[in-house]
PDB file of C-alpha atoms in Angstrom:
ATOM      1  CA  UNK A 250     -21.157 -55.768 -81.530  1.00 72.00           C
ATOM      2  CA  UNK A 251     -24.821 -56.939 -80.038  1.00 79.00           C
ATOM      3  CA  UNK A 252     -23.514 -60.504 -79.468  1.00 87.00           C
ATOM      4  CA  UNK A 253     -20.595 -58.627 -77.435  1.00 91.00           C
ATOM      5  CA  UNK A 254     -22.962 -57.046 -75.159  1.00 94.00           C
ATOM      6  CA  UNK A 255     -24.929 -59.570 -74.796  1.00 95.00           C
ATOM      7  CA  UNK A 256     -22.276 -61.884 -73.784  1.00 95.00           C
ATOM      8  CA  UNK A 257     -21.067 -59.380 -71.575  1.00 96.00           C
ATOM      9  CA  UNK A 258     -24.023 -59.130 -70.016  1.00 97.00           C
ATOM     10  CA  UNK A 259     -24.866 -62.554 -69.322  1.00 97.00           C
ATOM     11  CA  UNK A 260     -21.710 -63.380 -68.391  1.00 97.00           C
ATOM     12  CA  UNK A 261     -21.793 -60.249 -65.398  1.00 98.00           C
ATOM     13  CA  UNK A 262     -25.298 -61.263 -64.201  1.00 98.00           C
ATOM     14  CA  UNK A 263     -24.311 -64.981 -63.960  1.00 98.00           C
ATOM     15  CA  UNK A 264     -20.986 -63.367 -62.033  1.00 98.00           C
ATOM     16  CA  UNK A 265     -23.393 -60.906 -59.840  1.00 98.00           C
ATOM     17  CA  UNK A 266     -25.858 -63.368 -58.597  1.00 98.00           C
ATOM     18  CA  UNK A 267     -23.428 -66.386 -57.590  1.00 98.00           C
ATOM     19  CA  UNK A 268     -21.152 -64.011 -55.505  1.00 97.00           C
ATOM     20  CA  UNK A 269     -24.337 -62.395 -54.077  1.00 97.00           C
ATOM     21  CA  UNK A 270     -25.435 -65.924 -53.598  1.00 97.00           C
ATOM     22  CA  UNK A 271     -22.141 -67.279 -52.191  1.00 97.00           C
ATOM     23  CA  UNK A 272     -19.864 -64.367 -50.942  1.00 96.00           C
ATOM     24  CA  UNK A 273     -21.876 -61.459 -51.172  1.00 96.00           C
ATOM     25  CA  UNK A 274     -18.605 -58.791 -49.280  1.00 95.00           C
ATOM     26  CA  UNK A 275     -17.161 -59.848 -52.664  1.00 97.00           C
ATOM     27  CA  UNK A 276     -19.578 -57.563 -54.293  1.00 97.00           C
ATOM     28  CA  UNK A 277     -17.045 -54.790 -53.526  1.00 97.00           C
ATOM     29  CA  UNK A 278     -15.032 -55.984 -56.627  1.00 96.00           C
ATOM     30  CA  UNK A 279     -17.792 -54.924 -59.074  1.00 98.00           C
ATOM     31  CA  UNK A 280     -18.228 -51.195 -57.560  1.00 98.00           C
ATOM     32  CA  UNK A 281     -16.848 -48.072 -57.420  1.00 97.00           C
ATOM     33  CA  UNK A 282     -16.743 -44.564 -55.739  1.00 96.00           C
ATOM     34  CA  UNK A 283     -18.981 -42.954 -58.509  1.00 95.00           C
ATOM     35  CA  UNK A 284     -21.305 -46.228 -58.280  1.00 97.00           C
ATOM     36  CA  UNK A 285     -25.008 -45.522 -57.096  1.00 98.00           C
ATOM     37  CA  UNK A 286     -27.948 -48.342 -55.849  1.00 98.00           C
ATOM     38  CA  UNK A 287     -31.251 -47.874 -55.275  1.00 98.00           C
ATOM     39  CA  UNK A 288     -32.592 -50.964 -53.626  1.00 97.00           C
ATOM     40  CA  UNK A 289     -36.569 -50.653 -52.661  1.00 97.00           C
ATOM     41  CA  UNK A 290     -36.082 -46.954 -53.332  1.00 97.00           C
ATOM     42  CA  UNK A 291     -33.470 -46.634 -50.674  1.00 97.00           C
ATOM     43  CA  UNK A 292     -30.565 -44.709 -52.448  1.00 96.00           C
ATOM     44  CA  UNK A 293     -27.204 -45.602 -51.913  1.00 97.00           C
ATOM     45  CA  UNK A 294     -23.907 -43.926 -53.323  1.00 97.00           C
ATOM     46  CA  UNK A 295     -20.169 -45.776 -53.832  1.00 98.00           C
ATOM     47  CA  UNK A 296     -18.667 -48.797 -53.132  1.00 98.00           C
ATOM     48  CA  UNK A 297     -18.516 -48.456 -49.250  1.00 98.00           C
ATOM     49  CA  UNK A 298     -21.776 -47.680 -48.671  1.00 98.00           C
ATOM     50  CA  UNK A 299     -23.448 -49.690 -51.136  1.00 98.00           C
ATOM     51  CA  UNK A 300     -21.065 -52.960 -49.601  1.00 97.00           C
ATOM     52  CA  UNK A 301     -22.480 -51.944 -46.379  1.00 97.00           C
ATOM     53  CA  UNK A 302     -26.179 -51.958 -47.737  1.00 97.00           C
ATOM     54  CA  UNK A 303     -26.144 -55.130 -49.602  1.00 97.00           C
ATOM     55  CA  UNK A 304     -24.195 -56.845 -46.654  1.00 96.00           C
ATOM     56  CA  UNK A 305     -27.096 -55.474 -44.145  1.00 95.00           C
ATOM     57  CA  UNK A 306     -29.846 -56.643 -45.593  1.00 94.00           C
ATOM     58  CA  UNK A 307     -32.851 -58.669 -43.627  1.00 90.00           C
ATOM     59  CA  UNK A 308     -31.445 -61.697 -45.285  1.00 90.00           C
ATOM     60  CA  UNK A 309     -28.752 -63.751 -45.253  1.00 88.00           C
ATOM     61  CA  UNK A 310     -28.919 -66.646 -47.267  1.00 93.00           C
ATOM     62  CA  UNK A 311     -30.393 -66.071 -50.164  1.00 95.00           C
ATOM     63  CA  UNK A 312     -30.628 -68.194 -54.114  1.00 97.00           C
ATOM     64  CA  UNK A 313     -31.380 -66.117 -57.598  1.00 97.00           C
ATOM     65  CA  UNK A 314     -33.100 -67.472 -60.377  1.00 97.00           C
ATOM     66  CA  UNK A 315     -32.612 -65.802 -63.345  1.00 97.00           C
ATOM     67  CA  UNK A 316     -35.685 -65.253 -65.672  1.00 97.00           C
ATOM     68  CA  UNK A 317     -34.724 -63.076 -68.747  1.00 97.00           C
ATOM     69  CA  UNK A 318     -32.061 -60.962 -69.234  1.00 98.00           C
ATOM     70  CA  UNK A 319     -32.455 -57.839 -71.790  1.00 98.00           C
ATOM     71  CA  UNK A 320     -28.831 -55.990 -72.663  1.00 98.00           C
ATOM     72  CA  UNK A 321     -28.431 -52.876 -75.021  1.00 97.00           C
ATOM     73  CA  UNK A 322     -25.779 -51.174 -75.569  1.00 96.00           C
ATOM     74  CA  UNK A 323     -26.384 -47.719 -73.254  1.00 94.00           C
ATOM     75  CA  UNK A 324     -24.589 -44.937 -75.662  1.00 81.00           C
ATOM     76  CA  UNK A 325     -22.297 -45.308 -79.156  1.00 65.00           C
ATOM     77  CA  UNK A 326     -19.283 -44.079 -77.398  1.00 74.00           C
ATOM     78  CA  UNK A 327     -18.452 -44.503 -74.212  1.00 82.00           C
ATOM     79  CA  UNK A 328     -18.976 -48.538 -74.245  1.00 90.00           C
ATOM     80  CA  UNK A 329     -21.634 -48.831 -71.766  1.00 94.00           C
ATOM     81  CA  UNK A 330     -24.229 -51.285 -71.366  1.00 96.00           C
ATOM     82  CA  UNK A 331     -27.369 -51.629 -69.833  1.00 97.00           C
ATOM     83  CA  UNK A 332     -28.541 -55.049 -68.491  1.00 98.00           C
ATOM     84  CA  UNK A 333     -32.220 -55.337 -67.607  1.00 98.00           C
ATOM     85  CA  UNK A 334     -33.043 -58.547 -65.151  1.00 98.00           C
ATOM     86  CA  UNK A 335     -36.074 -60.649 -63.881  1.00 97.00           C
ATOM     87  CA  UNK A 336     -36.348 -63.537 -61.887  1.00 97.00           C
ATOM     88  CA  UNK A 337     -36.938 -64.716 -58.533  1.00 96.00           C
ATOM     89  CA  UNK A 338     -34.920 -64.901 -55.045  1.00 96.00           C
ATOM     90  CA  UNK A 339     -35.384 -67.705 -52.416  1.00 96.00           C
ATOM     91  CA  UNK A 340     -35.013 -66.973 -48.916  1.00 94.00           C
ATOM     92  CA  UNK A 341     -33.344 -69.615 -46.517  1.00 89.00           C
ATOM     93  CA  UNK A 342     -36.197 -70.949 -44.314  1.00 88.00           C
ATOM     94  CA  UNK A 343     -39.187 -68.895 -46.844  1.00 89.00           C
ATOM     95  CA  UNK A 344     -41.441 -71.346 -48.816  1.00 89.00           C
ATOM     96  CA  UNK A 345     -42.297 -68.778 -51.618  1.00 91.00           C
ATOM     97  CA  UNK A 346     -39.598 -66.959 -53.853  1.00 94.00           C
ATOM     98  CA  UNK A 347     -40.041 -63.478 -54.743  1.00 94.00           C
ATOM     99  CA  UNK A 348     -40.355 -62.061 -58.023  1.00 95.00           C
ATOM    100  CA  UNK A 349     -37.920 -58.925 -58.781  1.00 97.00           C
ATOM    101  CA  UNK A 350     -36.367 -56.558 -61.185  1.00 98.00           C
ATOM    102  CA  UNK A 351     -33.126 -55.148 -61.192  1.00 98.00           C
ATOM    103  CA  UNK A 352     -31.252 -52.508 -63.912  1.00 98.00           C
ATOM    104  CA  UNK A 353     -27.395 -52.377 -64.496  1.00 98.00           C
ATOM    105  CA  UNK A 354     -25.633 -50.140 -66.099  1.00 97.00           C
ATOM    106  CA  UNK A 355     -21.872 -51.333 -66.660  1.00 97.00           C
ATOM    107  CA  UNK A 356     -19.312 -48.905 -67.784  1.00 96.00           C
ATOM    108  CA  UNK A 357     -15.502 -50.231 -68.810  1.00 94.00           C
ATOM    109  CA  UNK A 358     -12.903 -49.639 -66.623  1.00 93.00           C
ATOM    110  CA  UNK A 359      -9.320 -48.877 -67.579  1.00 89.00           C
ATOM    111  CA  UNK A 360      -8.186 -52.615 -67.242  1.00 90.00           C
ATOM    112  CA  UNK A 361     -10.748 -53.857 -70.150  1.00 88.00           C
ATOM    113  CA  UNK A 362     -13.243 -55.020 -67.403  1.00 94.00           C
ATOM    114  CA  UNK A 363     -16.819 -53.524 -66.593  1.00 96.00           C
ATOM    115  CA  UNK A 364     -17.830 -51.961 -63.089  1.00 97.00           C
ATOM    116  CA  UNK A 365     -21.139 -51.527 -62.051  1.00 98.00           C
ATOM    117  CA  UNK A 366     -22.392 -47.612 -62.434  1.00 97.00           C
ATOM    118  CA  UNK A 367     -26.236 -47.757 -61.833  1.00 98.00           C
ATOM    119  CA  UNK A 368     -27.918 -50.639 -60.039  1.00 98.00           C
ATOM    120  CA  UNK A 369     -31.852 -50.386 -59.433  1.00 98.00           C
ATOM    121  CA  UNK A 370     -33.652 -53.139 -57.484  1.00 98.00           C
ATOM    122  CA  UNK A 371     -37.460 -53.896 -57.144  1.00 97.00           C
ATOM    123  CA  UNK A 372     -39.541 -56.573 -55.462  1.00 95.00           C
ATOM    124  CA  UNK A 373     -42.331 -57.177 -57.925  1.00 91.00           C
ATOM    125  CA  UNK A 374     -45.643 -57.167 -55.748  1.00 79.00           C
ATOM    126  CA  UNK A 375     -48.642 -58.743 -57.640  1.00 63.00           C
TER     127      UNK A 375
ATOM    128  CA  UNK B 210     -28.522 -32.221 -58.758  1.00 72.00           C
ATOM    129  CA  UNK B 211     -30.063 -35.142 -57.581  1.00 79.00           C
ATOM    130  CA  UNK B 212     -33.292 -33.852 -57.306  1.00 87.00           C
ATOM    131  CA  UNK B 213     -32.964 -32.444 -60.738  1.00 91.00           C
ATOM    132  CA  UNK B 214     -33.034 -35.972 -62.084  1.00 94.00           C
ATOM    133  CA  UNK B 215     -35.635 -37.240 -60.426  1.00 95.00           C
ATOM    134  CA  UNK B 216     -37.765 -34.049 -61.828  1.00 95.00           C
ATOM    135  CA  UNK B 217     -36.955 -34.774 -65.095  1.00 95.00           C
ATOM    136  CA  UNK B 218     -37.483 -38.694 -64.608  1.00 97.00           C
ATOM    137  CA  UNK B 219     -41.012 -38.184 -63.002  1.00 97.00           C
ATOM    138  CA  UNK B 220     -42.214 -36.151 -65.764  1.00 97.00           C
ATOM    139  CA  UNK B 221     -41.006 -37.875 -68.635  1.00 98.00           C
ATOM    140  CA  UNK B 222     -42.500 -40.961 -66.733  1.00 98.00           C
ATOM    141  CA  UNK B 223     -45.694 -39.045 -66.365  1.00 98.00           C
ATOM    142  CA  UNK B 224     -45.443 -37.566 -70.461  1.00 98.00           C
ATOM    143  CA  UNK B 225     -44.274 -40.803 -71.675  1.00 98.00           C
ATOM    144  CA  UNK B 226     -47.318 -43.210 -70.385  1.00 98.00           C
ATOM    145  CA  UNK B 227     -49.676 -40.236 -71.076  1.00 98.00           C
ATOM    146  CA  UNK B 228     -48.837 -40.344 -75.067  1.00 97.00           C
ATOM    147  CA  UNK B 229     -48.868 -44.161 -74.563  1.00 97.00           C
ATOM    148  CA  UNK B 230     -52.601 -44.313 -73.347  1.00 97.00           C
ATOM    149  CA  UNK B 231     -54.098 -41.484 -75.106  1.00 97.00           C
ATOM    150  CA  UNK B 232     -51.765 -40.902 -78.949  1.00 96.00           C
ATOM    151  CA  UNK B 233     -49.239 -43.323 -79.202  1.00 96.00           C
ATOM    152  CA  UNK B 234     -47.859 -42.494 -82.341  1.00 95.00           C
ATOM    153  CA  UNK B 235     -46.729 -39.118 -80.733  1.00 97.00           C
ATOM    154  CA  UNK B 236     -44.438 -41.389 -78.893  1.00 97.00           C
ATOM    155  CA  UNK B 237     -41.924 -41.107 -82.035  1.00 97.00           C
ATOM    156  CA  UNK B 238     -40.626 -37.341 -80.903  1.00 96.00           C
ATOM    157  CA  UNK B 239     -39.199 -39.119 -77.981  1.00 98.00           C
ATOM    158  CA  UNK B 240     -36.684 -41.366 -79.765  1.00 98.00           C
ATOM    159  CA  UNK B 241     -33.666 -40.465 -82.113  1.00 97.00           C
ATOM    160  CA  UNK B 242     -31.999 -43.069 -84.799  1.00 96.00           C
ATOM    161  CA  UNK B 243     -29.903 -44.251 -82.354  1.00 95.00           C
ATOM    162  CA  UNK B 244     -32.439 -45.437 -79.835  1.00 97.00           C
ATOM    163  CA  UNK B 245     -33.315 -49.078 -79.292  1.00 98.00           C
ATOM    164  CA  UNK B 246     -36.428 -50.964 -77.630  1.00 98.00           C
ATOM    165  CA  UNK B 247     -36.082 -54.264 -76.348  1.00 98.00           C
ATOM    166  CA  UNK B 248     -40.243 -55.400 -76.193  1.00 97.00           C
ATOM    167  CA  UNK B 249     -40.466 -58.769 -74.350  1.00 97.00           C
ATOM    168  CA  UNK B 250     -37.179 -59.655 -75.111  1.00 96.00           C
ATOM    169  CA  UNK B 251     -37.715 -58.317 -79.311  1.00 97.00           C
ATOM    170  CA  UNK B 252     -34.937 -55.882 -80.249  1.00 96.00           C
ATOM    171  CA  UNK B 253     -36.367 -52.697 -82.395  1.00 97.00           C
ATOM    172  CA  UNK B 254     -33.284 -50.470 -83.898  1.00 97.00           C
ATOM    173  CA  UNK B 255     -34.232 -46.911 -84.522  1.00 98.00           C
ATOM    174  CA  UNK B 256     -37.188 -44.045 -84.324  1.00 98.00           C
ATOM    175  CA  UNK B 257     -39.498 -45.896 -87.019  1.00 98.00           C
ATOM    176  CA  UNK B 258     -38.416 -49.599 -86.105  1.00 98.00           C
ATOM    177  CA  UNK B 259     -39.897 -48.965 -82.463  1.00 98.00           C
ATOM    178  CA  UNK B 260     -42.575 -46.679 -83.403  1.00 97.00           C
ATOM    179  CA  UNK B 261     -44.104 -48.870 -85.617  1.00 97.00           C
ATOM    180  CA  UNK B 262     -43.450 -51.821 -83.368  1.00 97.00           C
ATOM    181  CA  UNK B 263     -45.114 -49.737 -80.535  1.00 97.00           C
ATOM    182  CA  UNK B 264     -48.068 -49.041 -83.040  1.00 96.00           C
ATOM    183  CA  UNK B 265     -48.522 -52.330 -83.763  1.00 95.00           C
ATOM    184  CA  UNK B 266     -48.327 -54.274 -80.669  1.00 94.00           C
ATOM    185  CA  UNK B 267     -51.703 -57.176 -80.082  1.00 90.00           C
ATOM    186  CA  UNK B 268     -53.059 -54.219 -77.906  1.00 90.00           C
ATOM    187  CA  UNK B 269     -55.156 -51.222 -78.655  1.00 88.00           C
ATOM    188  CA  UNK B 270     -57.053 -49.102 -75.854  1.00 93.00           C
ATOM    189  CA  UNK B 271     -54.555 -49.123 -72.502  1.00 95.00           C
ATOM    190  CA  UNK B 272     -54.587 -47.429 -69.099  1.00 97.00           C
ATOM    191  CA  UNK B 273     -50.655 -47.447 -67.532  1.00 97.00           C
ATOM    192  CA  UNK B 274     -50.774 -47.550 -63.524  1.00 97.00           C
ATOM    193  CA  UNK B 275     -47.756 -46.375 -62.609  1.00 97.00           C
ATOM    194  CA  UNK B 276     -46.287 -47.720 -58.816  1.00 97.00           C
ATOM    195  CA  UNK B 277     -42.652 -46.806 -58.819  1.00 97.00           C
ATOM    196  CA  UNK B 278     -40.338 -44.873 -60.431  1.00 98.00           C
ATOM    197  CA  UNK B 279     -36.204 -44.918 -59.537  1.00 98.00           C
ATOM    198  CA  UNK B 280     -33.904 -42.529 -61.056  1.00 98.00           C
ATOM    199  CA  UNK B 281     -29.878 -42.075 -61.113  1.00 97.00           C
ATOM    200  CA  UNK B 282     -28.003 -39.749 -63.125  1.00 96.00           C
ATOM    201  CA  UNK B 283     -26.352 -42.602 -65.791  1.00 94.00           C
ATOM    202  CA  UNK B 284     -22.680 -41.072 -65.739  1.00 81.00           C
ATOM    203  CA  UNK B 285     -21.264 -37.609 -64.337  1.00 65.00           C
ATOM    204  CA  UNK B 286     -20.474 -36.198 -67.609  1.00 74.00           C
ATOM    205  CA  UNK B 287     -22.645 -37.036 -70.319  1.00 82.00           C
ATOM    206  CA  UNK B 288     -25.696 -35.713 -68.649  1.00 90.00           C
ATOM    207  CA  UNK B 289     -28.217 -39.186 -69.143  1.00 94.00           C
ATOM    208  CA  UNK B 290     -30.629 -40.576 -66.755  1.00 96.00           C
ATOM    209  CA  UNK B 291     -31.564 -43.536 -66.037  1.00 97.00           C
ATOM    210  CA  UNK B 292     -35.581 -44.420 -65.205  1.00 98.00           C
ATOM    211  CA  UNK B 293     -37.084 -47.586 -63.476  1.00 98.00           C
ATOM    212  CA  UNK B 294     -40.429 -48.199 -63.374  1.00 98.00           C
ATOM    213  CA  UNK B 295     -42.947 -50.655 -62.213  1.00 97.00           C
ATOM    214  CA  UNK B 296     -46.576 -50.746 -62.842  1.00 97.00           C
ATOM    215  CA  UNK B 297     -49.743 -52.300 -64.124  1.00 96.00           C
ATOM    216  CA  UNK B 298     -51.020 -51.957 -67.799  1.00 96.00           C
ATOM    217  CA  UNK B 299     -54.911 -52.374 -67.985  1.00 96.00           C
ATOM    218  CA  UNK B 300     -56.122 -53.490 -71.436  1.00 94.00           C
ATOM    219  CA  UNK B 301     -59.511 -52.350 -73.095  1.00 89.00           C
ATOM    220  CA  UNK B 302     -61.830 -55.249 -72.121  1.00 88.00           C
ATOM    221  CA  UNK B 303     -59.091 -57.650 -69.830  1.00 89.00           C
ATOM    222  CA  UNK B 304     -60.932 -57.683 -66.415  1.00 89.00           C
ATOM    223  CA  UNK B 305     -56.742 -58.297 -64.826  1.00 91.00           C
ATOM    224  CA  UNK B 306     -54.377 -55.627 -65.642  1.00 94.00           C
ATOM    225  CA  UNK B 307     -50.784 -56.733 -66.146  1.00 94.00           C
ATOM    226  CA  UNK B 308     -47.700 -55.979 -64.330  1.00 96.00           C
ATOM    227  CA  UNK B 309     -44.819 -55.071 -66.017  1.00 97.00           C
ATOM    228  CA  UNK B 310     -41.362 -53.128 -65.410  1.00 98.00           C
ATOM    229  CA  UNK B 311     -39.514 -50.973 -67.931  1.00 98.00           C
ATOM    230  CA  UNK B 312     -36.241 -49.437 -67.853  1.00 98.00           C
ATOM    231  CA  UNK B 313     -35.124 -46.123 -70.082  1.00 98.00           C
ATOM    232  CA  UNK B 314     -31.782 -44.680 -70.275  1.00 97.00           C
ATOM    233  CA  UNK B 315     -32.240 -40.771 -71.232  1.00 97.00           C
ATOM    234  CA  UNK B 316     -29.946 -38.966 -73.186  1.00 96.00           C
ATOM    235  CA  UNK B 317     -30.252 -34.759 -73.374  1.00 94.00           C
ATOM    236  CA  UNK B 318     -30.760 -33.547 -76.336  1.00 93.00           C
ATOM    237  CA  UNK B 319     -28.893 -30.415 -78.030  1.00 89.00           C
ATOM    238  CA  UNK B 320     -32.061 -28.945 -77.493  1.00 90.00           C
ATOM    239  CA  UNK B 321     -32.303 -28.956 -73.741  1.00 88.00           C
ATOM    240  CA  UNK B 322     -34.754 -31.765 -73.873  1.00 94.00           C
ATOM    241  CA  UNK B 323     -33.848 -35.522 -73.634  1.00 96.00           C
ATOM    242  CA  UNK B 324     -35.162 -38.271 -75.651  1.00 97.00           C
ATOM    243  CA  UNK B 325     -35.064 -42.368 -75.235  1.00 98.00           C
ATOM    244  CA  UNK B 326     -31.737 -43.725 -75.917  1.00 97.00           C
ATOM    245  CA  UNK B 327     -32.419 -47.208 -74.077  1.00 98.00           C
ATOM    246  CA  UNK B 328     -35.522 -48.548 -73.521  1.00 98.00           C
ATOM    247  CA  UNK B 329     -36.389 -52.082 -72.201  1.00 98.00           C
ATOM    248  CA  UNK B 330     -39.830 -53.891 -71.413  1.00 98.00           C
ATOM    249  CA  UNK B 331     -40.563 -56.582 -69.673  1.00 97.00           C
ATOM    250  CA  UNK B 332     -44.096 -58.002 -68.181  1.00 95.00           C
ATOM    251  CA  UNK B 333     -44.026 -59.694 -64.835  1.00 91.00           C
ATOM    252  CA  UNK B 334     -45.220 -62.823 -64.926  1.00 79.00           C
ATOM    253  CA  UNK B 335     -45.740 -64.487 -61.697  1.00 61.00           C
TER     254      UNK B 335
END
């Protein structure tokens, strides 16, 4: 059951970063209506407007590196999981990466798959 | 409603770091056999698994600075929250206090209260 999550949630972040990486409006596919995103402590709720946010931001071309990744399962029942990230984010034309933190919370969807339900992003100032 | 989470998120931010710095082991009321810790990527099981590793960790004396806490209600029906936070922890006698980030995923309790179902720590390194 932990090895499930855990591949689960390995294989999603690997998934989230290269199409944020590589064709971030494909994003879309991994939200919903119900989904919220705080990024910076901006909040953001469903798939539209979160697709909007993520597409606007004041960066275009962008690389993750992936530092740890924590995953628990979030509650005995309802087969959620929570996926807790660190790592680092290159900015075309920036010499310095920036640290960051992000939260997922996945929840299954009707087709056996996982859509994103909570996502909370932080820079990580030092 | 979505102010009501981010009460309940900013003071169990502000009770949780304040039993942390001043009586840890009080920090056991606040998880439930079902809750799990992942500590710099170790995975504690259970109210006395995580209390004891939380009792036990290479630190004594600490001071939490808390920066930022992000809150979302975790689904629409089962009533959990989910917490972000980033900060510094200053250790008795360490002139540099470390940052870290930590995620929890409240449930409510039958009680009216909630406790730590999820509950993930990392330290930024950077």
């Amino acid at each position: 059951m932990e090895e499930q999550v855990e591949m689960v949630g390995r294989a999603f972040v690997e998934h989230y970063y290269h199409l944020f990486d590589t064709h971030r409006s494909s994003l879309s596919s991994l939200y919903q209506q119900s989904s919220m995103l705080t990024f910076e402590g901006q909040r953001v709720h469903g798939v539209d407007h979160i697709c909007f946010k993520l597409n606007h931001l004041p960066f275009d071309k962008c690389h993750h590196l992936i530092s740890t990744i924590d995953t628990q399962p979030s509650s005995s029942s309802a087969g959620g999981i929570v996926v807790f990230v660190s790592g680092s984010i290159r900015l075309a034309g920036e010499e310095h990466p920036l640290r960051f933190s992000q939260m997922f919370h996945l929840m299954p969807t009707l087709q056996g798959s996982f859509y994103v339900q909570n996502d909370i992003f932080r820079l990580n100032y030092g």
